[in-house]
Amino acid sequence: MMTAGAADEISDDADISGDDVNGRMCIVTRQSGTPETLIRFVAAPDGSIVPDIKRQLPGRGCWVSVSREAVDKAVAKKLFARALKADVKADPELGVVVDRLLLTQLAGMMNLARKAGQLVTGSAKVDLAIRSGDAIAVFHSKEAAADGVRKIDQARKAWHLGMETEAEIPAFHLLSGSEMDELMGQNAFIHAAALAGQAGEGVVKRANLLETYRGGELRPKAGSGPKTL
């Protein structure tokens, strides 16, 4: 089993560069990107393809856009073997594996943010965090009641219009109750808000990554100041 190396980043020299000057190009779309818009994959010693979500695994890697569709296409067309020029095999369910890793990463960061006081739960605390300007993102369980979501949406809209921000505070519906019970234990929630700070921003970053992977569009940063006329 492959384990993470000590380095936070892998140098571009270790990766498949194609025609891209910085060594980061999606092997499916052939478009260059950044570590925030691409997922790194490496070959394990047994020849299997391993998602390197944290970009820490040693060895030569290749990159795929943050998209379930792109990962599935890379598997179907055997693009990993072509890119790595090696006899490697990708699990037909690699797209599901990546989704699970991104979901687990998000839940873990939420637990850290809660310990740091940068994630509050419960509709009353979420509403207060929005109206006080502390919230940078809102999260709802997939099973959240429509009425509860509507009330929090009203608070988000009121903050956006009152403060004339570029965009509303983003709201995510990414985790089901059963997933939270498994991944977060007693920290499971119906409604939650990430607050400003390193851990809270880490939650939003990972939520954006998972939502983008599932087919959503990258959201604008909330609370980015007054609207430009």
Tab-separated table of C-alpha atoms in Angstrom:
chain	number	residue	atom	x	y	z
A	1	MET	CA	0.000	0.000	0.000
A	2	MET	CA	1.316	3.416	-0.927
A	3	THR	CA	1.799	5.937	1.868
A	4	ALA	CA	2.131	9.696	1.771
A	5	GLY	CA	5.599	11.199	1.635
A	6	ALA	CA	6.811	13.996	3.819
A	7	ALA	CA	6.782	16.694	1.166
A	8	ASP	CA	3.739	18.904	0.859
A	9	GLU	CA	4.120	19.247	-2.882
A	10	ILE	CA	5.620	17.138	-5.654
A	11	SER	CA	7.991	18.972	-7.937
A	12	ASP	CA	6.870	19.431	-11.514
A	13	ASP	CA	9.890	17.470	-12.710
A	14	ALA	CA	8.366	14.306	-11.281
A	15	ASP	CA	5.159	14.624	-13.270
A	16	ILE	CA	3.952	14.235	-16.813
A	17	SER	CA	4.357	17.666	-18.348
A	18	GLY	CA	3.058	17.177	-21.884
A	19	ASP	CA	3.163	20.568	-23.587
A	20	ASP	CA	2.423	22.474	-20.392
A	21	VAL	CA	5.267	24.589	-19.046
A	22	ASN	CA	4.394	24.023	-15.385
A	23	GLY	CA	3.945	20.269	-15.675
A	24	ARG	CA	0.250	20.306	-14.833
A	25	MET	CA	-2.018	19.395	-17.728
A	26	CYS	CA	-5.152	17.269	-17.670
A	27	ILE	CA	-4.522	14.037	-19.557
A	28	VAL	CA	-8.163	14.055	-20.714
A	29	THR	CA	-8.825	17.649	-21.812
A	30	ARG	CA	-5.178	18.571	-22.502
A	31	GLN	CA	-5.818	21.869	-20.718
A	32	SER	CA	-3.338	23.223	-18.183
A	33	GLY	CA	-4.394	24.049	-14.668
A	34	THR	CA	-3.360	24.522	-11.069
A	35	PRO	CA	-3.359	22.066	-8.145
A	36	GLU	CA	-6.725	23.567	-7.207
A	37	THR	CA	-8.307	22.604	-10.542
A	38	LEU	CA	-6.593	19.257	-11.091
A	39	ILE	CA	-6.307	15.945	-9.239
A	40	ARG	CA	-2.974	14.153	-9.181
A	41	PHE	CA	-2.720	10.390	-9.750
A	42	VAL	CA	0.284	8.110	-9.294
A	43	ALA	CA	1.019	4.459	-9.958
A	44	ALA	CA	1.364	2.194	-6.924
A	45	PRO	CA	4.064	-0.514	-6.876
A	46	ASP	CA	1.443	-3.097	-7.882
A	47	GLY	CA	0.559	-1.090	-10.986
A	48	SER	CA	-2.752	0.260	-9.729
A	49	ILE	CA	-3.660	3.934	-10.098
A	50	VAL	CA	-3.920	5.839	-6.813
A	51	PRO	CA	-5.567	9.268	-6.370
A	52	ASP	CA	-3.113	11.611	-4.660
A	53	ILE	CA	-5.633	14.104	-3.275
A	54	LYS	CA	-3.099	15.832	-1.006
A	55	ARG	CA	-0.343	15.782	-3.665
A	56	GLN	CA	2.095	14.094	-1.285
A	57	LEU	CA	2.711	10.642	-2.748
A	58	PRO	CA	6.147	9.945	-4.242
A	59	GLY	CA	6.799	8.995	-7.820
A	60	ARG	CA	5.862	10.212	-11.249
A	61	GLY	CA	2.303	11.436	-11.510
A	62	CYS	CA	-0.257	12.705	-13.982
A	63	TRP	CA	-3.174	15.088	-13.630
A	64	VAL	CA	-6.899	14.976	-14.353
A	65	SER	CA	-9.405	17.834	-14.126
A	66	VAL	CA	-11.522	17.996	-10.960
A	67	SER	CA	-14.430	16.253	-12.657
A	68	ARG	CA	-16.023	12.844	-12.177
A	69	GLU	CA	-16.683	12.781	-15.923
A	70	ALA	CA	-12.997	13.386	-16.685
A	71	VAL	CA	-11.829	10.665	-14.283
A	72	ASP	CA	-14.300	8.168	-15.731
A	73	LYS	CA	-13.138	9.040	-19.245
A	74	ALA	CA	-9.478	8.597	-18.275
A	75	VAL	CA	-10.299	5.119	-16.990
A	76	ALA	CA	-12.431	4.105	-19.985
A	77	LYS	CA	-9.869	5.253	-22.555
A	78	LYS	CA	-6.875	3.863	-20.612
A	79	LEU	CA	-5.280	7.309	-20.551
A	80	PHE	CA	-3.341	6.660	-17.333
A	81	ALA	CA	-1.219	3.980	-19.017
A	82	ARG	CA	-0.640	6.223	-22.011
A	83	ALA	CA	0.319	9.235	-19.876
A	84	LEU	CA	2.602	7.329	-17.509
A	85	LYS	CA	3.994	5.124	-20.310
A	86	ALA	CA	3.664	2.143	-17.993
A	87	ASP	CA	1.596	-1.014	-17.644
A	88	VAL	CA	-0.817	0.373	-15.072
A	89	LYS	CA	-4.444	-0.477	-14.396
A	90	ALA	CA	-7.146	1.847	-13.129
A	91	ASP	CA	-10.026	0.502	-11.050
A	92	PRO	CA	-13.276	0.803	-13.059
A	93	GLU	CA	-14.737	2.433	-9.918
A	94	LEU	CA	-11.924	4.983	-9.618
A	95	GLY	CA	-14.404	7.837	-10.022
A	96	VAL	CA	-16.338	6.581	-6.995
A	97	VAL	CA	-13.112	6.196	-5.013
A	98	VAL	CA	-12.125	9.808	-5.700
A	99	ASP	CA	-15.567	11.058	-4.660
A	100	ARG	CA	-15.287	9.140	-1.389
A	101	LEU	CA	-11.816	10.534	-0.688
A	102	LEU	CA	-12.981	14.099	-1.315
A	103	LEU	CA	-16.016	13.561	0.909
A	104	THR	CA	-13.882	12.097	3.706
A	105	GLN	CA	-11.447	14.992	3.404
A	106	LEU	CA	-14.302	17.510	3.739
A	107	ALA	CA	-15.763	15.784	6.797
A	108	GLY	CA	-12.338	15.641	8.445
A	109	MET	CA	-11.768	19.347	7.895
A	110	MET	CA	-15.212	20.088	9.309
A	111	ASN	CA	-14.286	18.227	12.482
A	112	LEU	CA	-11.067	20.249	12.742
A	113	ALA	CA	-12.911	23.518	12.130
A	114	ARG	CA	-15.430	22.700	14.834
A	115	LYS	CA	-12.622	22.086	17.331
A	116	ALA	CA	-11.093	25.418	16.299
A	117	GLY	CA	-14.397	27.221	16.829
A	118	GLN	CA	-14.760	27.913	13.116
A	119	LEU	CA	-17.781	25.705	12.425
A	120	VAL	CA	-21.073	26.260	14.231
A	121	THR	CA	-24.137	24.032	14.006
A	122	GLY	CA	-27.838	24.473	14.596
A	123	SER	CA	-30.184	26.799	12.733
A	124	ALA	CA	-30.113	29.555	15.378
A	125	LYS	CA	-26.306	29.731	15.476
A	126	VAL	CA	-26.083	29.574	11.697
A	127	ASP	CA	-28.595	32.422	11.344
A	128	LEU	CA	-26.638	34.512	13.852
A	129	ALA	CA	-23.327	33.795	12.109
A	130	ILE	CA	-24.805	34.961	8.802
A	131	ARG	CA	-26.370	38.146	10.154
A	132	SER	CA	-23.213	39.058	12.114
A	133	GLY	CA	-21.018	38.647	9.037
A	134	ASP	CA	-18.974	35.787	10.533
A	135	ALA	CA	-20.220	33.043	8.185
A	136	ILE	CA	-18.299	32.370	4.972
A	137	ALA	CA	-20.370	29.351	3.887
A	138	VAL	CA	-23.470	27.452	4.946
A	139	PHE	CA	-23.992	23.689	4.900
A	140	HIS	CA	-27.226	21.716	4.985
A	141	SER	CA	-27.712	18.008	5.416
A	142	LYS	CA	-29.329	16.450	2.359
A	143	GLU	CA	-32.249	15.560	4.629
A	144	ALA	CA	-32.687	19.113	5.953
A	145	ALA	CA	-36.307	20.267	5.992
A	146	ALA	CA	-37.220	22.753	3.288
A	147	ASP	CA	-38.572	25.259	5.805
A	148	GLY	CA	-35.292	25.324	7.744
A	149	VAL	CA	-33.295	25.798	4.567
A	150	ARG	CA	-35.644	28.574	3.437
A	151	LYS	CA	-35.190	30.559	6.646
A	152	ILE	CA	-31.414	30.385	6.370
A	153	ASP	CA	-31.645	31.341	2.687
A	154	GLN	CA	-33.558	34.442	3.726
A	155	ALA	CA	-30.765	35.405	6.104
A	156	ARG	CA	-28.178	34.856	3.368
A	157	LYS	CA	-30.111	37.028	0.935
A	158	ALA	CA	-30.655	39.758	3.530
A	159	TRP	CA	-26.912	39.896	4.261
A	160	HIS	CA	-26.050	39.977	0.569
A	161	LEU	CA	-28.476	42.817	-0.214
A	162	GLY	CA	-27.822	44.779	2.951
A	163	MET	CA	-24.032	44.665	2.691
A	164	GLU	CA	-23.981	44.807	-1.133
A	165	THR	CA	-21.532	41.932	-1.426
A	166	GLU	CA	-20.438	40.515	-4.778
A	167	ALA	CA	-22.207	37.223	-4.063
A	168	GLU	CA	-24.393	35.555	-1.473
A	169	ILE	CA	-22.738	33.411	1.165
A	170	PRO	CA	-22.560	30.009	-0.575
A	171	ALA	CA	-24.763	27.144	0.602
A	172	PHE	CA	-23.799	23.502	0.111
A	173	HIS	CA	-25.889	20.312	0.227
A	174	LEU	CA	-23.149	17.683	0.021
A	175	LEU	CA	-23.476	15.282	2.959
A	176	SER	CA	-26.299	12.972	3.927
A	177	GLY	CA	-27.112	12.172	7.522
A	178	SER	CA	-25.769	8.631	7.203
A	179	GLU	CA	-22.499	9.880	5.701
A	180	MET	CA	-22.066	12.351	8.557
A	181	ASP	CA	-22.865	9.699	11.156
A	182	GLU	CA	-20.124	7.536	9.664
A	183	LEU	CA	-17.513	10.227	9.036
A	184	MET	CA	-18.233	12.790	11.755
A	185	GLY	CA	-19.883	10.871	14.584
A	186	GLN	CA	-21.390	13.182	17.183
A	187	ASN	CA	-20.444	16.222	15.050
A	188	ALA	CA	-23.182	15.426	12.510
A	189	PHE	CA	-25.510	18.337	11.791
A	190	ILE	CA	-28.630	19.465	9.944
A	191	HIS	CA	-27.435	23.048	9.399
A	192	ALA	CA	-23.908	24.413	9.851
A	193	ALA	CA	-21.850	27.475	8.999
A	194	ALA	CA	-18.112	27.760	8.403
A	195	LEU	CA	-16.606	30.876	9.959
A	196	ALA	CA	-13.692	33.029	8.841
A	197	GLY	CA	-10.298	31.586	9.723
A	198	GLN	CA	-7.827	29.058	8.380
A	199	ALA	CA	-9.874	25.985	9.314
A	200	GLY	CA	-13.164	27.504	8.138
A	201	GLU	CA	-11.611	28.504	4.834
A	202	GLY	CA	-10.226	24.973	4.534
A	203	VAL	CA	-13.768	23.627	4.837
A	204	VAL	CA	-15.022	25.903	2.046
A	205	LYS	CA	-12.088	25.003	-0.186
A	206	ARG	CA	-12.796	21.288	0.168
A	207	ALA	CA	-16.534	21.768	-0.273
A	208	ASN	CA	-15.904	23.634	-3.517
A	209	LEU	CA	-13.609	20.838	-4.676
A	210	LEU	CA	-16.188	18.125	-4.008
A	211	GLU	CA	-19.047	20.094	-5.555
A	212	THR	CA	-16.956	20.862	-8.654
A	213	TYR	CA	-16.013	17.186	-8.955
A	214	ARG	CA	-19.691	16.281	-8.905
A	215	GLY	CA	-20.437	18.612	-11.779
A	216	GLY	CA	-20.997	21.951	-10.103
A	217	GLU	CA	-19.331	25.205	-11.075
A	218	LEU	CA	-16.618	26.865	-9.014
A	219	ARG	CA	-18.353	29.407	-6.772
A	220	PRO	CA	-17.280	33.007	-6.328
A	221	LYS	CA	-15.759	33.895	-2.979
A	222	ALA	CA	-18.424	35.112	-0.578
A	223	GLY	CA	-18.256	38.443	1.162
A	224	SER	CA	-15.821	39.872	-1.362
A	225	GLY	CA	-16.771	43.481	-0.741
A	226	PRO	CA	-19.235	45.903	-2.280
A	227	LYS	CA	-20.665	45.296	-5.716
A	228	THR	CA	-18.969	47.123	-8.567
A	229	LEU	CA	-21.255	49.353	-10.586
